[in-house]
């Protein structure tokens, strides 16, 4: 570990088990996902549940960036957060390249970096949906826009790419976007005093701090955590202001503050509620920020969330999320096996949350949960051909019920090739080649080593 807290991992994975999975990522998953992002793969894209609003025609991720960069004409296609699929692919490629350098992979990453540079606005803003379709609504629909969520995945990709190649161009892109965000957000007159509906930038800024040692990133993470839930009416007020300014579109939506974990300040959220992925992403950022700022209140809140998850709201597999409605936690010991959710991204989020929490408290219970998640609820999300994936990881499946019962449409009997909401496949691809992060941990004085697996 250097003076900035960056870990130059000296761990080399030689386990045949994980070597096999890393080889699948390199040889199968990354090329397959690259073709998907470029709309070149002839696969059926499925919705992760019965919902006619889920876009399943194509990925269009690369095309969205080409349009935003002025290199192609057309409209944005896909979710508001479609950009994050490319960022996670870059992170997966960088983590793989770091383990096993490959010139073709490097060339593809460089192509992506150049495209992202070209797509970025002059003021640093970068979110292809709003750049192409709704520039008047930049940062104006934060309950759903995922602009800072995508910024977080950009930052994580930038750090991974820099660590793997030494190239800081994507860090520079991230810095320009962060400067744009810092100008727009804050407590001062004319600024937006709130946070994105989907947590992600908070944990990414901690990672960027670890890489650079620049405390400004840590302070911005703390700001986004601390402002969350301070004004429960924040998102509604934004929409009312949009209406007043003539830029509101459609009906006034219902805003579920519990789903968004914005119903009260984060240090008062002592049990997991709402969207499972958002919850563990937020808790990971709480644990990381608390560790570096020595904030005991934030750390204790993160610990209470973790303890509640693993003792009362986690399946035996390490899966989390009990219901398809809101992809969410419900209540203590409500763990149905036929309608569970257990999203792959939620498992990866719990893995990372636990790993970060272990920095502050060397406890074998953390290692046990990390191991359980790694070998059960995470890799169950992929097939060994590297081209089929679970969004929801079933504990009990009735194929007829999955087809005919709308309350079980999310419980797939077989792994689809791709999803309309494709967050899980690239999340797996970026995590597996970084498996060395979770095997060992060390004390701050580097005199002791903990073996987690």
Short mmCIF file of C-alpha atoms in Angstrom, two decimals:
data_model
loop_
_atom_site.label_atom_id
_atom_site.label_comp_id
_atom_site.label_asym_id
_atom_site.label_seq_id
_atom_site.Cartn_x
_atom_site.Cartn_y
_atom_site.Cartn_z
CA UNK A 1 0.00 0.00 0.00
CA UNK A 2 1.41 3.41 -0.91
CA UNK A 3 1.02 6.70 0.97
CA UNK A 4 -2.28 7.37 -0.79
CA UNK A 5 -3.80 4.11 0.35
CA UNK A 6 -3.63 2.54 -3.10
CA UNK A 7 -3.07 -1.18 -2.99
CA UNK A 8 -0.67 -2.54 -5.58
CA UNK A 9 -1.99 -6.06 -5.32
CA UNK A 10 0.91 -8.51 -5.11
CA UNK A 11 -1.57 -11.39 -5.25
CA UNK A 12 -1.40 -13.67 -8.27
CA UNK A 13 -4.26 -16.14 -8.56
CA UNK A 14 -3.08 -19.63 -9.42
CA UNK A 15 -6.16 -21.53 -8.24
CA UNK A 16 -7.40 -23.69 -11.15
CA UNK A 17 -10.96 -22.85 -10.12
CA UNK A 18 -10.60 -19.06 -10.46
CA UNK A 19 -8.11 -19.31 -13.32
CA UNK A 20 -10.83 -21.10 -15.26
CA UNK A 21 -13.33 -18.33 -14.58
CA UNK A 22 -10.86 -15.59 -15.47
CA UNK A 23 -10.14 -17.40 -18.73
CA UNK A 24 -13.88 -17.51 -19.48
CA UNK A 25 -14.05 -13.75 -18.96
CA UNK A 26 -11.08 -13.11 -21.26
CA UNK A 27 -11.85 -15.56 -24.03
CA UNK A 28 -15.66 -15.66 -23.98
CA UNK A 29 -17.39 -12.95 -21.99
CA UNK A 30 -15.45 -9.89 -23.12
CA UNK A 31 -15.65 -10.66 -26.90
CA UNK A 32 -19.32 -11.66 -26.57
CA UNK A 33 -20.23 -8.53 -24.62
CA UNK A 34 -18.24 -6.36 -27.02
CA UNK A 35 -20.36 -7.67 -29.90
CA UNK A 36 -23.51 -7.02 -27.87
CA UNK A 37 -22.51 -3.41 -27.16
CA UNK A 38 -21.85 -2.94 -30.89
CA UNK A 39 -25.17 -4.60 -31.89
CA UNK A 40 -23.30 -7.31 -33.78
CA UNK A 41 -24.39 -10.36 -31.78
CA UNK A 42 -27.44 -12.25 -33.00
CA UNK A 43 -28.97 -13.08 -29.65
CA UNK A 44 -32.38 -12.79 -28.08
CA UNK A 45 -32.47 -9.96 -25.56
CA UNK A 46 -34.97 -10.71 -22.82
CA UNK A 47 -36.65 -8.56 -20.23
CA UNK A 48 -35.66 -9.51 -16.72
CA UNK A 49 -39.38 -9.61 -15.79
CA UNK A 50 -42.75 -9.03 -17.44
CA UNK A 51 -42.69 -5.35 -18.33
CA UNK A 52 -43.48 -3.98 -21.78
CA UNK A 53 -41.45 -0.84 -21.04
CA UNK A 54 -38.13 -2.71 -20.91
CA UNK A 55 -36.12 -2.04 -24.14
CA UNK A 56 -35.20 -5.40 -25.69
CA UNK A 57 -34.47 -4.65 -29.35
CA UNK A 58 -30.73 -4.07 -29.05
CA UNK A 59 -28.01 -2.70 -26.79
CA UNK A 60 -27.06 0.38 -28.88
CA UNK A 61 -24.47 1.41 -26.28
CA UNK A 62 -21.64 2.19 -28.68
CA UNK A 63 -24.08 3.81 -31.11
CA UNK A 64 -25.31 6.11 -28.34
CA UNK A 65 -21.77 7.35 -27.77
CA UNK A 66 -21.17 7.77 -31.52
CA UNK A 67 -24.33 9.89 -31.77
CA UNK A 68 -23.35 11.98 -28.74
CA UNK A 69 -19.90 12.48 -30.29
CA UNK A 70 -21.42 13.72 -33.55
CA UNK A 71 -20.01 10.77 -35.49
CA UNK A 72 -23.39 9.24 -36.28
CA UNK A 73 -26.98 10.43 -36.62
CA UNK A 74 -29.90 8.94 -34.73
CA UNK A 75 -31.68 8.73 -31.41
CA UNK A 76 -30.66 7.32 -28.08
CA UNK A 77 -31.88 3.80 -27.41
CA UNK A 78 -32.04 1.95 -24.12
CA UNK A 79 -32.27 2.84 -20.49
CA UNK A 80 -31.18 6.20 -19.11
CA UNK A 81 -28.18 4.37 -17.61
CA UNK A 82 -27.16 2.48 -20.77
CA UNK A 83 -23.74 4.21 -20.74
CA UNK A 84 -22.76 2.24 -17.66
CA UNK A 85 -22.66 -1.00 -19.70
CA UNK A 86 -19.68 0.36 -21.62
CA UNK A 87 -17.95 1.64 -18.49
CA UNK A 88 -18.26 -1.75 -16.80
CA UNK A 89 -16.97 -3.45 -19.95
CA UNK A 90 -13.88 -1.20 -19.89
CA UNK A 91 -13.33 -2.00 -16.22
CA UNK A 92 -13.67 -5.72 -16.97
CA UNK A 93 -11.21 -5.46 -19.84
CA UNK A 94 -8.76 -3.45 -17.72
CA UNK A 95 -8.92 -5.92 -14.83
CA UNK A 96 -8.36 -8.75 -17.30
CA UNK A 97 -5.50 -6.93 -19.04
CA UNK A 98 -3.84 -6.37 -15.68
CA UNK A 99 -3.85 -10.12 -15.04
CA UNK A 100 -2.93 -11.13 -18.59
CA UNK A 101 -1.89 -8.36 -21.04
CA UNK A 102 -3.36 -8.66 -24.51
CA UNK A 103 -2.71 -6.17 -27.32
CA UNK A 104 -6.09 -6.66 -28.98
CA UNK A 105 -7.86 -5.96 -25.70
CA UNK A 106 -5.70 -2.87 -25.20
CA UNK A 107 -6.62 -1.60 -28.66
CA UNK A 108 -10.34 -2.02 -27.94
CA UNK A 109 -10.01 -0.15 -24.65
CA UNK A 110 -8.14 2.68 -26.36
CA UNK A 111 -10.92 2.89 -28.96
CA UNK A 112 -13.46 3.21 -26.14
CA UNK A 113 -11.47 5.91 -24.36
CA UNK A 114 -11.18 7.96 -27.56
CA UNK A 115 -14.92 7.65 -28.18
CA UNK A 116 -15.77 8.73 -24.64
CA UNK A 117 -13.42 11.71 -24.94
CA UNK A 118 -15.19 12.77 -28.14
CA UNK A 119 -18.67 12.32 -26.63
CA UNK A 120 -17.96 14.45 -23.57
CA UNK A 121 -19.38 17.99 -23.64
CA UNK A 122 -17.04 20.96 -23.43
CA UNK A 123 -18.16 21.65 -19.84
CA UNK A 124 -17.36 18.08 -18.80
CA UNK A 125 -20.93 16.76 -18.79
CA UNK A 126 -21.34 13.19 -20.05
CA UNK A 127 -24.60 11.23 -20.22
CA UNK A 128 -25.61 10.24 -23.73
CA UNK A 129 -29.38 10.12 -23.16
CA UNK A 130 -29.54 13.70 -21.93
CA UNK A 131 -26.97 14.91 -24.42
CA UNK A 132 -28.91 13.44 -27.34
CA UNK A 133 -32.54 13.64 -26.27
CA UNK A 134 -33.11 15.98 -23.31
CA UNK A 135 -30.30 18.51 -22.78
CA UNK A 136 -32.73 20.84 -21.02
CA UNK A 137 -33.18 18.22 -18.29
CA UNK A 138 -29.53 17.69 -17.34
CA UNK A 139 -29.44 17.07 -13.55
CA UNK A 140 -33.17 18.00 -13.43
CA UNK A 141 -34.75 14.55 -12.83
CA UNK A 142 -32.37 13.09 -10.29
CA UNK A 143 -34.86 10.60 -8.87
CA UNK A 144 -34.48 8.57 -12.08
CA UNK A 145 -31.79 10.09 -14.32
CA UNK A 146 -28.82 7.94 -13.21
CA UNK A 147 -26.42 10.65 -14.40
CA UNK A 148 -24.24 10.40 -11.30
CA UNK A 149 -24.67 6.62 -11.26
CA UNK A 150 -23.09 6.52 -14.71
CA UNK A 151 -20.44 8.99 -13.59
CA UNK A 152 -19.56 6.56 -10.82
CA UNK A 153 -19.08 3.69 -13.23
CA UNK A 154 -17.00 5.95 -15.46
CA UNK A 155 -14.76 6.74 -12.48
CA UNK A 156 -14.38 3.07 -11.55
CA UNK A 157 -13.49 2.24 -15.16
CA UNK A 158 -10.99 5.10 -15.24
CA UNK A 159 -9.19 3.87 -12.12
CA UNK A 160 -9.07 0.28 -13.38
CA UNK A 161 -7.80 1.42 -16.80
CA UNK A 162 -5.12 3.62 -15.23
CA UNK A 163 -3.99 0.86 -12.87
CA UNK A 164 -3.77 -1.63 -15.72
CA UNK A 165 -2.14 0.52 -18.40
CA UNK A 166 -0.73 3.65 -16.74
CA UNK A 167 -2.87 5.71 -19.15
CA UNK A 168 -4.58 8.60 -17.33
CA UNK A 169 -6.82 9.83 -20.18
CA UNK A 170 -9.97 8.33 -18.67
CA UNK A 171 -9.03 9.80 -15.29
CA UNK A 172 -8.88 13.18 -17.08
CA UNK A 173 -12.37 12.59 -18.53
CA UNK A 174 -13.61 11.72 -15.05
CA UNK A 175 -12.01 14.83 -13.58
CA UNK A 176 -13.73 17.04 -16.14
CA UNK A 177 -17.08 15.44 -15.33
CA UNK A 178 -16.43 15.76 -11.59
CA UNK A 179 -15.64 19.46 -12.07
CA UNK A 180 -18.96 19.83 -13.87
CA UNK A 181 -20.73 18.01 -11.03
CA UNK A 182 -19.05 20.09 -8.32
CA UNK A 183 -20.13 23.25 -10.09
CA UNK A 184 -23.74 22.03 -10.29
CA UNK A 185 -24.12 20.45 -6.85
CA UNK A 186 -23.74 21.87 -3.37
CA UNK A 187 -25.42 23.91 -0.64
CA UNK A 188 -24.78 27.32 -2.17
CA UNK A 189 -27.23 29.60 -3.97
CA UNK A 190 -27.92 28.36 -7.48
CA UNK A 191 -26.62 24.85 -6.80
CA UNK A 192 -28.53 21.57 -6.56
CA UNK A 193 -28.49 20.40 -2.94
CA UNK A 194 -29.31 16.74 -3.45
CA UNK A 195 -28.08 13.39 -4.75
CA UNK A 196 -28.72 10.92 -7.56
CA UNK A 197 -31.58 8.48 -7.11
CA UNK A 198 -29.19 5.54 -7.62
CA UNK A 199 -26.09 5.53 -5.43
CA UNK A 200 -22.79 4.73 -7.18
CA UNK A 201 -20.73 7.88 -7.53
CA UNK A 202 -20.27 7.87 -3.74
CA UNK A 203 -18.31 4.59 -3.70
CA UNK A 204 -16.47 5.44 -6.93
CA UNK A 205 -15.17 8.70 -5.47
CA UNK A 206 -13.72 6.73 -2.54
CA UNK A 207 -11.93 4.50 -5.01
CA UNK A 208 -10.61 7.54 -6.89
CA UNK A 209 -9.35 8.95 -3.59
CA UNK A 210 -7.52 5.68 -2.92
CA UNK A 211 -5.87 5.92 -6.34
CA UNK A 212 -4.90 9.60 -6.21
CA UNK A 213 -4.79 10.59 -2.54
CA UNK A 214 -6.82 13.70 -3.44
CA UNK A 215 -9.11 14.33 -0.46
CA UNK A 216 -11.45 16.48 -2.55
CA UNK A 217 -12.91 13.28 -3.98
CA UNK A 218 -13.53 11.91 -0.50
CA UNK A 219 -15.19 15.15 0.56
CA UNK A 220 -17.52 15.03 -2.46
CA UNK A 221 -18.47 11.44 -1.61
CA UNK A 222 -19.24 12.53 1.94
CA UNK A 223 -21.36 15.40 0.63
CA UNK A 224 -23.53 13.12 -1.51
CA UNK A 225 -23.96 10.68 1.38
CA UNK A 226 -24.72 13.39 3.93
CA UNK A 227 -27.23 15.31 1.78
CA UNK A 228 -29.27 12.19 1.08
CA UNK A 229 -32.54 12.19 2.97
CA UNK A 230 -31.95 15.57 4.60
CA UNK A 231 -34.86 16.97 2.60
CA UNK A 232 -37.28 14.13 1.79
CA UNK A 233 -39.16 16.47 -0.59
CA UNK A 234 -36.06 17.20 -2.68
CA UNK A 235 -36.99 15.09 -5.73
CA UNK A 236 -40.58 16.33 -5.77
CA UNK A 237 -39.41 19.94 -5.49
CA UNK A 238 -37.15 19.39 -8.50
CA UNK A 239 -40.10 18.26 -10.59
CA UNK A 240 -42.24 21.19 -9.43
CA UNK A 241 -39.44 23.55 -10.40
CA UNK A 242 -39.21 21.88 -13.81
CA UNK A 243 -42.94 22.40 -14.24
CA UNK A 244 -42.60 26.05 -13.27
CA UNK A 245 -39.79 26.48 -15.83
CA UNK A 246 -41.76 24.74 -18.58
CA UNK A 247 -39.45 21.75 -18.94
CA UNK A 248 -41.53 19.12 -17.14
CA UNK A 249 -42.85 16.31 -19.33
CA UNK A 250 -45.63 13.81 -18.73
CA UNK A 251 -47.52 13.23 -15.51
CA UNK A 252 -46.11 13.91 -12.06
CA UNK A 253 -44.70 10.51 -10.99
CA UNK A 254 -45.00 8.90 -7.59
CA UNK A 255 -41.62 9.01 -5.82
CA UNK A 256 -40.94 6.12 -3.43
CA UNK A 257 -38.41 7.55 -1.01
CA UNK A 258 -37.82 4.23 0.77
CA UNK A 259 -37.01 2.59 -2.58
CA UNK A 260 -34.47 5.39 -3.13
CA UNK A 261 -33.14 5.28 0.47
CA UNK A 262 -33.90 9.01 0.61
CA UNK A 263 -36.60 8.94 3.28
CA UNK A 264 -34.18 10.00 6.06
CA UNK A 265 -30.47 10.75 6.55
CA UNK A 266 -28.15 7.80 5.89
CA UNK A 267 -26.83 7.58 9.46
CA UNK A 268 -30.43 6.99 10.58
CA UNK A 269 -30.94 4.15 8.11
CA UNK A 270 -29.92 1.28 10.35
CA UNK A 271 -31.69 -1.54 8.51
CA UNK A 272 -31.73 -2.41 4.81
CA UNK A 273 -34.82 -1.12 3.04
CA UNK A 274 -35.66 -0.35 -0.55
CA UNK A 275 -33.80 -1.33 -3.71
CA UNK A 276 -31.20 -3.93 -2.73
CA UNK A 277 -28.41 -2.86 -5.10
CA UNK A 278 -28.74 0.79 -4.18
CA UNK A 279 -28.68 -0.12 -0.50
CA UNK A 280 -25.41 -2.04 -0.57
CA UNK A 281 -23.76 0.47 -2.93
CA UNK A 282 -24.65 3.23 -0.48
CA UNK A 283 -23.49 1.19 2.50
CA UNK A 284 -20.16 0.43 0.77
CA UNK A 285 -19.61 4.16 0.29
CA UNK A 286 -20.56 4.80 3.91
CA UNK A 287 -18.02 2.23 5.11
CA UNK A 288 -15.25 3.52 2.82
CA UNK A 289 -15.80 7.19 3.56
CA UNK A 290 -16.08 6.50 7.30
CA UNK A 291 -12.81 4.56 7.26
CA UNK A 292 -10.79 7.37 5.68
CA UNK A 293 -12.51 10.24 7.52
CA UNK A 294 -12.58 8.38 10.83
CA UNK A 295 -16.31 9.02 11.10
CA UNK A 296 -17.63 6.68 13.79
CA UNK A 297 -21.32 7.57 13.29
CA UNK A 298 -21.17 6.73 9.58
CA UNK A 299 -19.21 3.54 10.25
CA UNK A 300 -21.61 2.35 12.97
CA UNK A 301 -24.58 2.91 10.66
CA UNK A 302 -22.87 0.88 7.93
CA UNK A 303 -22.13 -1.94 10.39
CA UNK A 304 -25.74 -2.04 11.58
CA UNK A 305 -26.95 -2.29 7.98
CA UNK A 306 -24.53 -5.16 7.33
CA UNK A 307 -25.49 -7.01 10.51
CA UNK A 308 -29.18 -6.68 9.67
CA UNK A 309 -28.61 -7.99 6.16
CA UNK A 310 -26.57 -11.06 7.04
CA UNK A 311 -28.52 -12.06 10.15
CA UNK A 312 -32.10 -11.37 9.03
CA UNK A 313 -32.42 -10.56 5.32
CA UNK A 314 -29.96 -12.77 3.43
CA UNK A 315 -30.56 -16.15 1.83
CA UNK A 316 -28.40 -19.15 2.66
CA UNK A 317 -26.65 -18.63 -0.70
CA UNK A 318 -25.65 -15.06 0.20
CA UNK A 319 -28.32 -13.70 -2.12
CA UNK A 320 -30.21 -10.55 -1.12
CA UNK A 321 -33.46 -8.96 -2.26
CA UNK A 322 -36.70 -10.72 -1.38
CA UNK A 323 -39.15 -9.28 -3.90
CA UNK A 324 -39.39 -8.37 -7.57
CA UNK A 325 -41.41 -5.28 -6.62
CA UNK A 326 -38.70 -2.66 -6.42
CA UNK A 327 -35.97 -5.36 -6.51
CA UNK A 328 -36.01 -4.79 -2.82
CA UNK A 329 -35.57 -5.83 0.78
CA UNK A 330 -38.84 -6.38 2.62
CA UNK A 331 -38.77 -7.23 6.34
CA UNK A 332 -36.87 -9.49 8.74
CA UNK A 333 -36.84 -13.19 7.83
CA UNK A 334 -39.07 -12.71 4.78
CA UNK A 335 -37.05 -14.96 2.48
CA UNK A 336 -39.40 -16.76 0.05
CA UNK A 337 -37.63 -19.29 -2.16
CA UNK A 338 -40.07 -19.24 -5.07
CA UNK A 339 -40.37 -15.47 -5.59
CA UNK A 340 -37.00 -14.26 -4.29
CA UNK A 341 -34.99 -11.75 -6.32
CA UNK A 342 -31.32 -12.33 -5.44
CA UNK A 343 -29.99 -10.12 -8.24
CA UNK A 344 -26.41 -10.82 -9.33
CA UNK A 345 -25.52 -7.12 -8.96
CA UNK A 346 -26.84 -7.17 -5.40
CA UNK A 347 -24.57 -10.10 -4.56
CA UNK A 348 -21.57 -8.27 -6.01
CA UNK A 349 -22.59 -5.17 -4.07
CA UNK A 350 -22.74 -7.14 -0.82
CA UNK A 351 -19.32 -8.63 -1.60
CA UNK A 352 -17.77 -5.19 -2.09
CA UNK A 353 -19.57 -3.67 0.90
CA UNK A 354 -18.27 -6.47 3.11
CA UNK A 355 -14.75 -6.15 1.72
CA UNK A 356 -14.65 -2.40 2.44
CA UNK A 357 -16.15 -2.83 5.91
CA UNK A 358 -13.33 -5.23 6.73
CA UNK A 359 -10.84 -2.35 6.45
CA UNK A 360 -12.18 -0.95 9.71
CA UNK A 361 -12.84 -4.18 11.53
CA UNK A 362 -10.84 -7.35 10.90
CA UNK A 363 -13.55 -9.88 11.63
CA UNK A 364 -13.69 -13.42 10.30
CA UNK A 365 -17.46 -13.03 9.87
CA UNK A 366 -16.76 -10.68 6.97
CA UNK A 367 -14.48 -13.21 5.30
CA UNK A 368 -17.16 -15.90 5.68
CA UNK A 369 -19.78 -13.78 3.93
CA UNK A 370 -17.38 -12.78 1.15
CA UNK A 371 -16.60 -16.43 0.51
CA UNK A 372 -20.26 -17.43 0.59
CA UNK A 373 -21.19 -14.75 -1.93
CA UNK A 374 -18.28 -15.46 -4.26
CA UNK A 375 -18.93 -19.17 -4.58
CA UNK A 376 -22.72 -19.12 -4.52
CA UNK A 377 -24.79 -16.04 -5.31
CA UNK A 378 -22.24 -14.43 -7.66
CA UNK A 379 -20.96 -17.08 -10.07
CA UNK A 380 -24.40 -18.65 -10.24
CA UNK A 381 -25.17 -15.60 -12.37
CA UNK A 382 -23.22 -16.94 -15.37
CA UNK A 383 -22.91 -20.08 -17.42
CA UNK A 384 -19.57 -21.69 -18.22
CA UNK A 385 -19.93 -20.74 -21.88
CA UNK A 386 -19.64 -17.09 -20.83
CA UNK A 387 -22.65 -16.16 -22.95
CA UNK A 388 -25.68 -16.80 -20.74
CA UNK A 389 -26.56 -15.04 -17.49
CA UNK A 390 -28.98 -14.83 -14.62
CA UNK A 391 -30.24 -11.43 -13.53
CA UNK A 392 -32.25 -13.11 -10.78
CA UNK A 393 -30.61 -16.16 -9.18
CA UNK A 394 -33.38 -18.65 -8.40
CA UNK A 395 -33.57 -20.85 -5.33
CA UNK A 396 -36.67 -22.67 -6.56
CA UNK A 397 -37.97 -22.82 -10.13
CA UNK A 398 -41.20 -24.05 -11.68
CA UNK A 399 -40.78 -23.49 -15.44
CA UNK A 400 -44.53 -23.36 -16.03
CA UNK A 401 -44.99 -20.79 -13.26
CA UNK A 402 -42.17 -18.68 -14.69
CA UNK A 403 -43.98 -18.56 -18.02
CA UNK A 404 -47.56 -18.17 -16.83
CA UNK A 405 -47.49 -16.49 -13.41
CA UNK A 406 -46.68 -12.77 -13.75
CA UNK A 407 -45.50 -12.69 -10.13
CA UNK A 408 -42.81 -15.24 -11.08
CA UNK A 409 -41.82 -13.96 -14.51
CA UNK A 410 -38.45 -12.85 -13.09
CA UNK A 411 -37.58 -16.41 -11.99
CA UNK A 412 -36.03 -17.82 -15.15
CA UNK A 413 -35.64 -21.57 -15.61
CA UNK A 414 -32.60 -21.08 -17.88
CA UNK A 415 -30.06 -18.29 -18.28
CA UNK A 416 -30.86 -15.79 -21.07
CA UNK A 417 -28.13 -14.45 -23.35
CA UNK A 418 -28.72 -10.78 -22.52
CA UNK A 419 -31.17 -8.46 -20.81
CA UNK A 420 -32.94 -5.22 -21.59
CA UNK A 421 -31.44 -4.02 -18.32
CA UNK A 422 -27.96 -5.44 -18.79
CA UNK A 423 -26.31 -4.42 -15.52
CA UNK A 424 -25.44 -7.93 -14.30
CA UNK A 425 -23.34 -9.52 -17.11
CA UNK A 426 -20.68 -6.75 -17.25
CA UNK A 427 -20.72 -6.54 -13.46
CA UNK A 428 -19.68 -10.19 -13.35
CA UNK A 429 -17.07 -9.58 -16.03
CA UNK A 430 -15.42 -6.77 -14.07
CA UNK A 431 -15.47 -8.60 -10.72
CA UNK A 432 -14.05 -12.01 -11.60
CA UNK A 433 -10.65 -10.82 -12.95
CA UNK A 434 -10.33 -8.70 -9.78
CA UNK A 435 -10.81 -11.71 -7.52
CA UNK A 436 -7.39 -11.17 -5.93
CA UNK A 437 -8.86 -8.19 -4.04
CA UNK A 438 -10.92 -10.51 -1.90
CA UNK A 439 -8.41 -13.24 -1.06
CA UNK A 440 -6.15 -11.43 1.42
CA UNK A 441 -6.27 -8.33 3.57
CA UNK A 442 -3.52 -6.59 5.50
CA UNK A 443 -3.18 -4.44 8.59
CA UNK A 444 -2.43 -0.74 8.26
CA UNK A 445 1.14 -1.31 9.40
CA UNK A 446 1.39 -4.11 6.76
CA UNK A 447 2.79 -6.46 9.42
CA UNK A 448 -0.18 -8.82 9.46
CA UNK A 449 -2.05 -10.64 6.72
CA UNK A 450 -5.61 -11.94 6.93
CA UNK A 451 -6.61 -14.85 4.71
CA UNK A 452 -10.22 -14.43 3.59
CA UNK A 453 -10.62 -17.59 1.56
#
